[in-house]
Short mmCIF file of C-alpha atoms in Angstrom, two decimals:
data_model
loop_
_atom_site.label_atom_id
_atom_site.label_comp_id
_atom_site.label_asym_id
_atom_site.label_seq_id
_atom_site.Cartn_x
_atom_site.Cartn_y
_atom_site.Cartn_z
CA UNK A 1 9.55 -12.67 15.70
CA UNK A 2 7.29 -14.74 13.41
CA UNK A 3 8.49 -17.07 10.83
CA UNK A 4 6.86 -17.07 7.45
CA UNK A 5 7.87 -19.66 4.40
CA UNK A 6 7.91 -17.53 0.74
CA UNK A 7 5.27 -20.40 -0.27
CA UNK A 8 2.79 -18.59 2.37
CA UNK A 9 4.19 -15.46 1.48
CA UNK A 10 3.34 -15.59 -2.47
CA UNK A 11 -0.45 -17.18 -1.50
CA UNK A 12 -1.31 -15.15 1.30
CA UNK A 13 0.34 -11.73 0.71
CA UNK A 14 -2.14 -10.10 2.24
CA UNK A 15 -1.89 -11.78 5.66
CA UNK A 16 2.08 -10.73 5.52
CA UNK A 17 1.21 -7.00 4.84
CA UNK A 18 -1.19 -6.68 7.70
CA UNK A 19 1.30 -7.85 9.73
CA UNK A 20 4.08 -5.47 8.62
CA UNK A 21 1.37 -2.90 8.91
CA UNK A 22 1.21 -3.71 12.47
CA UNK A 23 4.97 -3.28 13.03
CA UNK A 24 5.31 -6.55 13.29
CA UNK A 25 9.18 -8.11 12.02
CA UNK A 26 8.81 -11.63 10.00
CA UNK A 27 11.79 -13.96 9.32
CA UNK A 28 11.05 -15.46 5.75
CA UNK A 29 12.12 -19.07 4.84
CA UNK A 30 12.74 -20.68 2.36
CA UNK A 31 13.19 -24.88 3.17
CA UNK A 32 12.49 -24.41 6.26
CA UNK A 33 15.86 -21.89 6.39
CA UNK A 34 16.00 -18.40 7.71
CA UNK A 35 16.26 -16.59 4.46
CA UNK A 36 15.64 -12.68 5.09
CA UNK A 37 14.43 -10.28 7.68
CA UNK A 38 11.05 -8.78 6.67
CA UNK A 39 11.19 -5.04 8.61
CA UNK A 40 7.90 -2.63 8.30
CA UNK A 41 9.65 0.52 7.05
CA UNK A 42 7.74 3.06 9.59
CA UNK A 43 4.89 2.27 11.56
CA UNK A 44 1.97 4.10 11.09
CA UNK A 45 1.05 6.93 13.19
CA UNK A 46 -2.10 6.95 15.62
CA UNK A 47 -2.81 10.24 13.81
CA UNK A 48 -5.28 8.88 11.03
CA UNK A 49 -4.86 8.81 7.29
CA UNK A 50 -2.09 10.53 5.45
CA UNK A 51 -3.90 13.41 3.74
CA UNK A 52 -1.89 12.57 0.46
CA UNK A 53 -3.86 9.30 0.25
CA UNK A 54 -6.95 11.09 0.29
CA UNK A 55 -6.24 13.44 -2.58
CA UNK A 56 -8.93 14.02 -4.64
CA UNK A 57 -11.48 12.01 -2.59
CA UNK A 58 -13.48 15.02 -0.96
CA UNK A 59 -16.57 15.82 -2.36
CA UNK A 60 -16.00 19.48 -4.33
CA UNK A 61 -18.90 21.39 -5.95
CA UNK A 62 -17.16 21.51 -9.94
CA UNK A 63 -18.94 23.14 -12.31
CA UNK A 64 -19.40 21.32 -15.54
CA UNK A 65 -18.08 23.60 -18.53
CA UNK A 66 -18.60 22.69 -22.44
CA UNK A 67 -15.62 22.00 -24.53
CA UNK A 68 -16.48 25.60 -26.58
CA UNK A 69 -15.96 27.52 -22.99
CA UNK A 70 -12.87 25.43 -22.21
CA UNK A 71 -11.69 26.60 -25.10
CA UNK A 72 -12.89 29.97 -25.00
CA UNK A 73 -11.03 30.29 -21.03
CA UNK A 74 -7.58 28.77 -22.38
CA UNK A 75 -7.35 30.19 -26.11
CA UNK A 76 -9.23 33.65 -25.83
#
């Protein structure tokens, strides 16, 4: 289990994430004291991206429509 002071933890937050990312558990101190237990809450899956992250990020042929034909579809 690797030790991490909250010093560390505020400057390099980004180091600390990668490592819960990677399932790994962190103790967090504070004086040199064990202060918490830093868990990742799931590991991610070999399976690739969660399609809900990707949302909207696929290229989709939209057609452009004036504000006059909006108005025409929703109003009549």
């Amino acid at each position: 289990m690797k030790t991490i002071s909250i010093q560390k933890m505020r400057f390099e937050f980004g180091e600390v994430r990668h490592a819960l990312e990677q399932g790994e558990e962190l103790v967090l101190t504070f004086r040199n004291r064990p202060l918490a237990r830093l868990l990742p809450f799931a590991i991610k899956s070999a399976g690739g991206e969660d399609p809900a992250l990707s949302f909207g990020m696929r290229d989709v042929d939209v057609q452009v429509i004036s504000n006059a034909e909006m108005d025409e579809a929703i109003y009549g």
